[in-house]
């Protein structure tokens, strides 16, 4: 009886703490429509975990966004990429909510932000911070309207909840946001890895992809596999919520070995600095080559993610000859819907049929050391701990292309790439820039710093780089009207800009010699000015825009139109 009472008290304390930790009824739905997710918290993205949930907006922009609870606007940011237009609300219960990719702010906020933009003569505001008494907000108050700004793949609301003190991001579903999800995750396939030179999988020292047999909904299995030595597993798995076709991330991944937990992680919370370790959670080389993400059920020693729990030998298995192992990998979504993958392993002797060739090159990297190498006027410099582990680095220069290993190796830090450009004339130098030439047909501009006879850039991506020349000025086309045309009914000026070389760096537009705010949709490459920003005087007006690319090529375009102010 005493033990039962103790257990009840312990469980009550645990659930009470969880309820206090994450209040379920404090925050309301930030939209006035049913919650359907296009993206889940902790979802695997390129080089980072998804830091919030993406709420569908029925494919539309302009839906009202409501403050999730009382508080005050503590930060606003307008950026071309990333979150685009974002708003941060700090709440008295110790949490901050974030709303991103919005199209515009509510009137009083929009007026303030536009005043800053016109003062700076810049679309991007940087971070604007506010005191509690500047923009107090009530729960349910309209703060903004949904949109597609920044690095968004379509109209939706990106919504986050953060711990105000620590800036840790927390899964919003813990706070009562409640999308419908009755479907278990879907396993796609399995990959098995030999973790040292003595390990074997089906008599090969080579990672192997295994097809799955679907027994029934949520139940999968594979045929018997022979193995020996240290091995690990990776799974390609996703979740699909009700009323949505998106392939979303799972909440937790677990591995049992003969019924005992050897591996577990979930995405309840994480910090921004640790997000980069996603490249050690997944099979990064496979992702770079094939754009398919395998989540590993073992942890690399240098992986500092905080999401792991209950690891035995970091999830790595040591398969012994003559023993059988029943492996079960379990994937769950936040609602607890689960899928099970069963893997029978038979321990066998090491009878090698295939072995991976040893990797040896001229450049041996010990991860904890600094290295600097030069070949044919190209220098690479790697700070200490740029690499997660020791390796042999491939580095050569062939016909002006610096080939720096392959992009399949994840890096913890930026390295510096420097080109000696002393052989070029000053005129030629102005047109040159460093580019990633993984795709020779579409070189990708790297931010290039120019200093006398050297050009350099920093990057976290290995691969092929070269000096490229851009002699073409950007293209500018005004849409929907021609020079000297009356456009009295038009509410906006729209301009399409593009560049075939180094890419657009900046633009500056004026109307009757006064700077005007043009919002840039980089996905459509269209700039838009709204006539409601400024009152027109007279009927004849001159619009001018100057567009520059990343090496300084500039196109100046000017046109005259006629329009009377319409109140």
CSV table of C-alpha atoms in Angstrom, one decimal, residues 67-436:
chain,number,residue,atom,x,y,z
A,67,UNK,CA,-1.4,37.3,-30.6
A,68,UNK,CA,-1.3,33.9,-28.8
A,69,UNK,CA,-1.5,35.5,-25.4
A,70,UNK,CA,-1.1,38.8,-23.5
A,71,UNK,CA,2.4,40.4,-23.7
A,72,UNK,CA,4.3,43.0,-25.6
A,73,UNK,CA,6.1,43.2,-28.9
A,74,UNK,CA,9.7,42.8,-28.0
A,75,UNK,CA,11.3,42.5,-31.4
A,76,UNK,CA,10.5,43.1,-35.1
A,77,UNK,CA,12.7,42.2,-38.0
A,78,UNK,CA,12.3,42.7,-41.8
A,79,UNK,CA,14.8,40.7,-43.8
A,80,UNK,CA,15.0,39.6,-47.5
A,81,UNK,CA,15.7,36.0,-46.6
A,82,UNK,CA,15.2,33.8,-43.5
A,83,UNK,CA,12.1,34.7,-41.6
A,84,UNK,CA,11.3,37.6,-43.9
A,85,UNK,CA,8.9,39.8,-41.9
A,86,UNK,CA,8.8,38.5,-38.3
A,87,UNK,CA,7.3,39.6,-35.0
A,88,UNK,CA,8.3,38.5,-31.5
A,89,UNK,CA,5.9,38.8,-28.5
A,90,UNK,CA,7.3,38.4,-25.0
A,91,UNK,CA,4.7,37.0,-22.5
A,92,UNK,CA,4.7,37.4,-18.7
A,93,UNK,CA,4.7,33.6,-18.1
A,94,UNK,CA,8.4,33.3,-19.3
A,95,UNK,CA,7.9,32.4,-23.0
A,96,UNK,CA,8.2,34.3,-26.3
A,97,UNK,CA,6.1,33.5,-29.4
A,98,UNK,CA,7.5,34.2,-32.9
A,99,UNK,CA,5.4,34.7,-36.1
A,100,UNK,CA,7.3,34.7,-39.4
A,101,UNK,CA,6.9,35.0,-43.2
A,102,UNK,CA,4.1,37.5,-42.7
A,103,UNK,CA,3.0,39.8,-45.5
A,104,UNK,CA,2.5,42.9,-43.4
A,105,UNK,CA,2.0,44.1,-39.8
A,106,UNK,CA,-1.2,45.4,-38.2
A,107,UNK,CA,-1.7,49.2,-38.9
A,108,UNK,CA,0.1,50.8,-35.9
A,109,UNK,CA,3.0,48.4,-36.2
A,110,UNK,CA,3.2,48.7,-40.0
A,111,UNK,CA,3.3,52.5,-39.7
A,112,UNK,CA,6.2,52.3,-37.3
A,113,UNK,CA,8.2,49.9,-39.4
A,114,UNK,CA,7.7,51.8,-42.6
A,115,UNK,CA,8.9,55.0,-40.9
A,116,UNK,CA,12.1,53.1,-40.0
A,117,UNK,CA,12.5,51.8,-43.5
A,118,UNK,CA,12.1,55.3,-45.0
A,119,UNK,CA,14.5,56.8,-42.4
A,120,UNK,CA,17.1,54.2,-43.3
A,121,UNK,CA,16.2,54.1,-46.9
A,122,UNK,CA,16.4,50.3,-46.7
A,123,UNK,CA,13.8,47.5,-47.0
A,124,UNK,CA,15.7,45.5,-44.3
A,125,UNK,CA,15.3,46.9,-40.8
A,126,UNK,CA,17.7,44.7,-38.9
A,127,UNK,CA,16.5,43.8,-35.4
A,128,UNK,CA,14.2,46.4,-33.8
A,129,UNK,CA,13.9,45.9,-30.0
A,130,UNK,CA,11.1,47.4,-27.9
A,131,UNK,CA,10.4,48.0,-24.2
A,132,UNK,CA,7.3,46.6,-22.6
A,133,UNK,CA,5.4,49.9,-22.7
A,134,UNK,CA,5.9,50.6,-26.4
A,135,UNK,CA,3.7,47.9,-28.0
A,136,UNK,CA,1.6,46.1,-25.4
A,137,UNK,CA,-0.5,43.4,-26.8
A,138,UNK,CA,-3.7,41.5,-25.7
A,139,UNK,CA,-4.4,37.9,-26.4
A,140,UNK,CA,-6.4,37.6,-29.6
A,141,UNK,CA,-5.4,41.0,-30.9
A,142,UNK,CA,-4.6,41.1,-34.6
A,143,UNK,CA,-0.8,41.7,-34.9
A,144,UNK,CA,-0.1,40.9,-38.6
A,145,UNK,CA,-1.3,39.1,-41.8
A,146,UNK,CA,0.0,35.8,-43.2
A,147,UNK,CA,2.3,35.8,-46.2
A,148,UNK,CA,5.2,34.3,-48.1
A,149,UNK,CA,8.1,36.6,-47.3
A,150,UNK,CA,11.7,35.5,-46.7
A,151,UNK,CA,12.9,32.0,-47.4
A,152,UNK,CA,9.4,30.6,-47.6
A,153,UNK,CA,8.4,27.9,-50.0
A,154,UNK,CA,4.8,29.1,-50.2
A,155,UNK,CA,2.2,31.0,-48.1
A,156,UNK,CA,2.1,29.8,-44.4
A,157,UNK,CA,2.8,30.9,-40.9
A,158,UNK,CA,6.0,29.9,-39.2
A,159,UNK,CA,5.1,29.8,-35.4
A,160,UNK,CA,7.6,29.3,-32.5
A,161,UNK,CA,7.6,29.3,-28.8
A,162,UNK,CA,10.8,30.0,-27.0
A,163,UNK,CA,12.0,30.1,-23.4
A,164,UNK,CA,12.5,33.9,-22.9
A,165,UNK,CA,15.5,33.5,-20.6
A,166,UNK,CA,17.4,30.9,-22.4
A,167,UNK,CA,16.2,31.3,-26.0
A,168,UNK,CA,15.7,27.5,-26.2
A,169,UNK,CA,13.0,26.6,-28.7
A,170,UNK,CA,10.2,24.3,-27.5
A,171,UNK,CA,7.8,22.2,-29.6
A,172,UNK,CA,4.6,24.3,-29.7
A,173,UNK,CA,2.4,21.2,-29.6
A,174,UNK,CA,3.4,20.9,-25.9
A,175,UNK,CA,1.4,24.1,-25.3
A,176,UNK,CA,-1.9,22.9,-26.6
A,177,UNK,CA,-1.7,23.5,-30.4
A,178,UNK,CA,-3.6,20.6,-31.6
A,179,UNK,CA,-3.4,19.5,-35.3
A,180,UNK,CA,-5.3,16.3,-36.2
A,181,UNK,CA,-2.9,13.3,-36.6
A,182,UNK,CA,-4.1,9.7,-36.6
A,183,UNK,CA,-1.5,8.3,-38.9
A,184,UNK,CA,1.7,6.5,-37.8
A,185,UNK,CA,5.0,7.5,-39.4
A,186,UNK,CA,6.1,5.7,-42.6
A,187,UNK,CA,9.4,3.9,-42.8
A,188,UNK,CA,10.9,4.0,-46.3
A,189,UNK,CA,14.0,1.9,-46.0
A,190,UNK,CA,16.9,0.9,-43.7
A,191,UNK,CA,20.6,1.4,-44.0
A,192,UNK,CA,23.2,-0.5,-42.0
A,193,UNK,CA,26.7,0.8,-41.4
A,194,UNK,CA,30.0,-1.0,-40.5
A,195,UNK,CA,31.5,1.3,-37.8
A,196,UNK,CA,35.1,0.1,-38.2
A,197,UNK,CA,37.4,-1.8,-40.6
A,198,UNK,CA,36.7,-5.1,-38.9
A,199,UNK,CA,32.9,-4.9,-39.1
A,200,UNK,CA,31.0,-6.9,-41.7
A,201,UNK,CA,27.4,-6.7,-43.0
A,202,UNK,CA,26.4,-9.7,-45.2
A,203,UNK,CA,30.2,-10.3,-45.5
A,204,UNK,CA,31.0,-6.8,-46.7
A,205,UNK,CA,32.7,-3.9,-45.0
A,206,UNK,CA,30.3,-1.5,-46.7
A,207,UNK,CA,27.2,0.3,-45.7
A,208,UNK,CA,24.1,-1.4,-47.1
A,209,UNK,CA,20.6,-0.2,-47.9
A,210,UNK,CA,17.9,-2.8,-47.1
A,211,UNK,CA,14.4,-2.7,-48.6
A,212,UNK,CA,11.5,-3.1,-46.2
A,213,UNK,CA,8.5,-5.4,-46.1
A,214,UNK,CA,5.3,-3.7,-44.9
A,215,UNK,CA,3.3,-6.2,-42.9
A,216,UNK,CA,0.4,-3.9,-42.1
A,217,UNK,CA,-0.1,-0.3,-41.1
A,218,UNK,CA,2.7,0.7,-38.8
A,219,UNK,CA,4.5,-2.7,-39.0
A,220,UNK,CA,7.6,-3.4,-41.0
A,221,UNK,CA,10.3,-6.1,-41.2
A,222,UNK,CA,13.4,-7.1,-43.2
A,223,UNK,CA,14.9,-10.5,-43.9
A,224,UNK,CA,17.6,-12.0,-41.7
A,225,UNK,CA,20.9,-10.1,-42.0
A,226,UNK,CA,24.3,-11.5,-41.1
A,227,UNK,CA,26.8,-9.3,-39.4
A,228,UNK,CA,29.9,-9.1,-37.2
A,229,UNK,CA,31.7,-6.4,-35.2
A,230,UNK,CA,30.5,-2.9,-34.6
A,231,UNK,CA,27.5,-1.8,-36.6
A,232,UNK,CA,24.9,0.9,-36.6
A,233,UNK,CA,21.5,1.6,-38.2
A,234,UNK,CA,19.9,4.5,-40.1
A,235,UNK,CA,16.3,4.9,-41.2
A,236,UNK,CA,14.6,7.0,-43.8
A,237,UNK,CA,11.2,7.8,-42.1
A,238,UNK,CA,8.6,10.6,-42.2
A,239,UNK,CA,5.2,11.4,-40.8
A,240,UNK,CA,2.1,12.5,-42.6
A,241,UNK,CA,-0.6,14.4,-40.7
A,242,UNK,CA,-4.3,14.3,-41.5
A,243,UNK,CA,-5.6,16.6,-44.2
A,244,UNK,CA,-2.1,17.2,-45.5
A,245,UNK,CA,0.2,15.5,-48.0
A,246,UNK,CA,3.4,17.0,-46.7
A,247,UNK,CA,6.2,14.7,-45.6
A,248,UNK,CA,6.8,15.9,-42.0
A,249,UNK,CA,9.3,15.1,-39.4
A,250,UNK,CA,8.8,12.5,-36.6
A,251,UNK,CA,8.8,13.3,-32.9
A,252,UNK,CA,10.9,10.4,-31.5
A,253,UNK,CA,13.1,7.6,-32.6
A,254,UNK,CA,13.9,4.6,-30.4
A,255,UNK,CA,15.9,1.3,-30.9
A,256,UNK,CA,15.5,-1.8,-28.8
A,257,UNK,CA,18.0,-4.7,-28.8
A,258,UNK,CA,16.5,-7.9,-27.6
A,259,UNK,CA,13.8,-5.8,-25.8
A,260,UNK,CA,16.3,-3.4,-24.1
A,261,UNK,CA,16.5,0.2,-25.1
A,262,UNK,CA,19.8,1.1,-26.7
A,263,UNK,CA,18.9,4.4,-28.4
A,264,UNK,CA,16.3,7.2,-28.0
A,265,UNK,CA,15.9,10.8,-29.1
A,266,UNK,CA,13.0,13.2,-29.4
A,267,UNK,CA,12.5,16.8,-30.4
A,268,UNK,CA,10.9,18.4,-27.4
A,269,UNK,CA,13.4,21.2,-27.3
A,270,UNK,CA,16.8,22.3,-28.4
A,271,UNK,CA,19.0,25.4,-28.7
A,272,UNK,CA,20.0,27.2,-31.8
A,273,UNK,CA,23.8,26.7,-31.4
A,274,UNK,CA,23.4,22.9,-31.3
A,275,UNK,CA,21.2,22.8,-34.5
A,276,UNK,CA,24.3,22.4,-36.7
A,277,UNK,CA,24.9,18.9,-35.3
A,278,UNK,CA,21.9,17.7,-37.4
A,279,UNK,CA,24.7,16.9,-39.9
A,280,UNK,CA,25.9,14.2,-37.5
A,281,UNK,CA,22.5,12.9,-36.7
A,282,UNK,CA,21.8,12.1,-40.3
A,283,UNK,CA,23.9,10.2,-42.9
A,284,UNK,CA,25.3,13.5,-44.3
A,285,UNK,CA,27.2,12.0,-47.3
A,286,UNK,CA,24.2,10.1,-48.5
A,287,UNK,CA,22.0,13.2,-48.2
A,288,UNK,CA,24.5,15.3,-50.2
A,289,UNK,CA,24.7,12.7,-53.0
A,290,UNK,CA,21.0,11.6,-53.1
A,291,UNK,CA,19.0,14.2,-51.2
A,292,UNK,CA,17.6,11.4,-48.9
A,293,UNK,CA,17.9,11.7,-45.2
A,294,UNK,CA,18.7,8.7,-43.0
A,295,UNK,CA,18.4,9.3,-39.3
A,296,UNK,CA,21.1,7.4,-37.5
A,297,UNK,CA,20.2,5.3,-34.4
A,298,UNK,CA,23.7,5.8,-33.0
A,299,UNK,CA,25.6,8.8,-31.8
A,300,UNK,CA,29.0,10.0,-33.0
A,301,UNK,CA,31.3,10.8,-30.1
A,302,UNK,CA,31.7,14.5,-31.2
A,303,UNK,CA,27.9,15.0,-31.6
A,304,UNK,CA,26.8,17.5,-28.9
A,305,UNK,CA,23.1,17.4,-29.5
A,306,UNK,CA,21.0,17.4,-26.2
A,307,UNK,CA,18.1,15.5,-27.6
A,308,UNK,CA,19.5,12.0,-26.8
A,309,UNK,CA,18.4,9.9,-23.9
A,310,UNK,CA,19.1,6.4,-22.5
A,311,UNK,CA,21.9,5.5,-24.9
A,312,UNK,CA,23.8,2.3,-24.5
A,313,UNK,CA,27.2,2.4,-26.1
A,314,UNK,CA,25.9,5.4,-28.0
A,315,UNK,CA,23.5,3.1,-29.8
A,316,UNK,CA,26.4,1.2,-31.5
A,317,UNK,CA,26.0,-2.6,-31.5
A,318,UNK,CA,28.9,-5.1,-31.2
A,319,UNK,CA,27.7,-8.2,-33.0
A,320,UNK,CA,29.3,-11.5,-31.7
A,321,UNK,CA,29.7,-14.7,-33.6
A,322,UNK,CA,26.9,-17.3,-32.9
A,323,UNK,CA,24.5,-14.9,-31.3
A,324,UNK,CA,21.1,-13.7,-32.6
A,325,UNK,CA,19.8,-10.2,-32.1
A,326,UNK,CA,16.3,-9.0,-32.5
A,327,UNK,CA,16.4,-5.3,-33.3
A,328,UNK,CA,13.3,-3.1,-33.2
A,329,UNK,CA,13.3,0.5,-34.3
A,330,UNK,CA,10.3,2.6,-33.3
A,331,UNK,CA,9.3,5.9,-34.8
A,332,UNK,CA,6.5,8.0,-33.2
A,333,UNK,CA,4.8,11.3,-33.9
A,334,UNK,CA,3.8,13.8,-31.2
A,335,UNK,CA,0.4,12.2,-30.8
A,336,UNK,CA,2.0,8.8,-30.0
A,337,UNK,CA,1.2,7.1,-33.3
A,338,UNK,CA,3.9,4.6,-33.7
A,339,UNK,CA,5.5,2.5,-36.5
A,340,UNK,CA,7.7,-0.6,-35.7
A,341,UNK,CA,10.6,-2.0,-37.8
A,342,UNK,CA,11.9,-5.4,-36.9
A,343,UNK,CA,15.4,-6.4,-37.9
A,344,UNK,CA,16.8,-9.9,-37.2
A,345,UNK,CA,20.6,-10.1,-37.0
A,346,UNK,CA,22.6,-13.3,-37.0
A,347,UNK,CA,26.2,-13.0,-35.7
A,348,UNK,CA,28.7,-14.7,-38.0
A,349,UNK,CA,32.4,-15.0,-38.4
A,350,UNK,CA,34.3,-12.4,-40.3
A,351,UNK,CA,34.5,-13.9,-43.8
A,352,UNK,CA,35.4,-10.9,-45.9
A,353,UNK,CA,34.2,-10.8,-49.5
A,354,UNK,CA,34.4,-7.0,-50.0
A,355,UNK,CA,36.5,-4.4,-48.3
A,356,UNK,CA,36.5,-0.6,-48.7
A,357,UNK,CA,39.8,0.7,-50.1
A,358,UNK,CA,42.0,2.6,-47.6
A,359,UNK,CA,41.8,6.4,-48.0
A,360,UNK,CA,45.2,8.0,-48.3
A,361,UNK,CA,46.1,11.4,-49.9
A,362,UNK,CA,48.9,13.9,-49.5
A,363,UNK,CA,47.0,16.0,-46.9
A,364,UNK,CA,46.3,14.3,-43.6
A,365,UNK,CA,44.0,16.3,-41.3
A,366,UNK,CA,44.0,15.9,-37.5
A,367,UNK,CA,40.8,17.6,-36.5
A,368,UNK,CA,42.2,19.4,-33.5
A,369,UNK,CA,45.0,21.1,-35.5
A,370,UNK,CA,45.2,24.2,-37.8
A,371,UNK,CA,46.1,23.6,-41.4
A,372,UNK,CA,47.0,25.7,-44.4
A,373,UNK,CA,47.8,24.4,-47.9
A,374,UNK,CA,48.7,26.1,-51.1
A,375,UNK,CA,48.5,24.8,-54.7
A,376,UNK,CA,48.9,26.8,-57.9
A,377,UNK,CA,48.0,30.2,-56.4
A,378,UNK,CA,45.1,28.9,-54.3
A,379,UNK,CA,45.3,28.6,-50.5
A,380,UNK,CA,43.0,26.8,-48.1
A,381,UNK,CA,43.1,27.4,-44.4
A,382,UNK,CA,41.3,25.3,-41.9
A,383,UNK,CA,41.0,26.5,-38.2
A,384,UNK,CA,41.3,24.1,-35.4
A,385,UNK,CA,38.2,21.7,-35.1
A,386,UNK,CA,36.9,22.7,-38.5
A,387,UNK,CA,36.4,18.9,-39.1
A,388,UNK,CA,34.5,16.7,-36.8
A,389,UNK,CA,37.0,13.9,-37.2
A,390,UNK,CA,40.5,13.1,-38.7
A,391,UNK,CA,40.6,12.4,-42.4
A,392,UNK,CA,42.8,12.4,-45.5
A,393,UNK,CA,41.9,15.6,-47.5
A,394,UNK,CA,41.9,15.7,-51.3
A,395,UNK,CA,43.1,19.1,-52.6
A,396,UNK,CA,44.3,20.1,-56.0
A,397,UNK,CA,43.9,22.9,-58.6
A,398,UNK,CA,43.0,21.8,-62.1
A,399,UNK,CA,42.6,24.4,-64.9
A,400,UNK,CA,41.8,27.1,-62.4
A,401,UNK,CA,39.3,25.0,-60.4
A,402,UNK,CA,40.2,24.4,-56.8
A,403,UNK,CA,39.0,21.0,-55.9
A,404,UNK,CA,38.7,20.7,-52.2
A,405,UNK,CA,37.7,17.2,-51.3
A,406,UNK,CA,33.9,16.6,-51.7
A,407,UNK,CA,30.9,18.4,-50.2
A,408,UNK,CA,29.9,15.1,-48.5
A,409,UNK,CA,31.9,15.9,-45.4
A,410,UNK,CA,30.1,18.2,-42.9
A,411,UNK,CA,32.1,20.9,-41.3
A,412,UNK,CA,31.8,22.5,-37.8
A,413,UNK,CA,33.4,25.8,-38.8
A,414,UNK,CA,34.1,28.0,-41.9
A,415,UNK,CA,37.4,27.6,-43.7
A,416,UNK,CA,39.1,30.3,-45.8
A,417,UNK,CA,39.7,30.0,-49.5
A,418,UNK,CA,42.1,32.5,-51.1
A,419,UNK,CA,43.0,33.1,-54.7
A,420,UNK,CA,46.1,35.0,-55.8
A,421,UNK,CA,44.9,37.4,-58.5
A,422,UNK,CA,48.2,39.3,-59.1
A,423,UNK,CA,48.2,38.2,-62.8
A,424,UNK,CA,45.0,40.1,-63.6
A,425,UNK,CA,44.7,43.8,-64.5
A,426,UNK,CA,42.8,46.2,-62.2
A,427,UNK,CA,39.9,46.3,-64.7
A,428,UNK,CA,39.7,42.5,-64.8
A,429,UNK,CA,39.8,42.3,-61.0
A,430,UNK,CA,36.7,44.4,-60.8
A,431,UNK,CA,34.7,41.8,-62.7
A,432,UNK,CA,36.0,38.8,-60.8
A,433,UNK,CA,34.4,36.9,-58.0
A,434,UNK,CA,34.8,33.5,-56.3
A,435,UNK,CA,32.1,31.0,-57.1
A,436,UNK,CA,31.1,27.5,-56.1
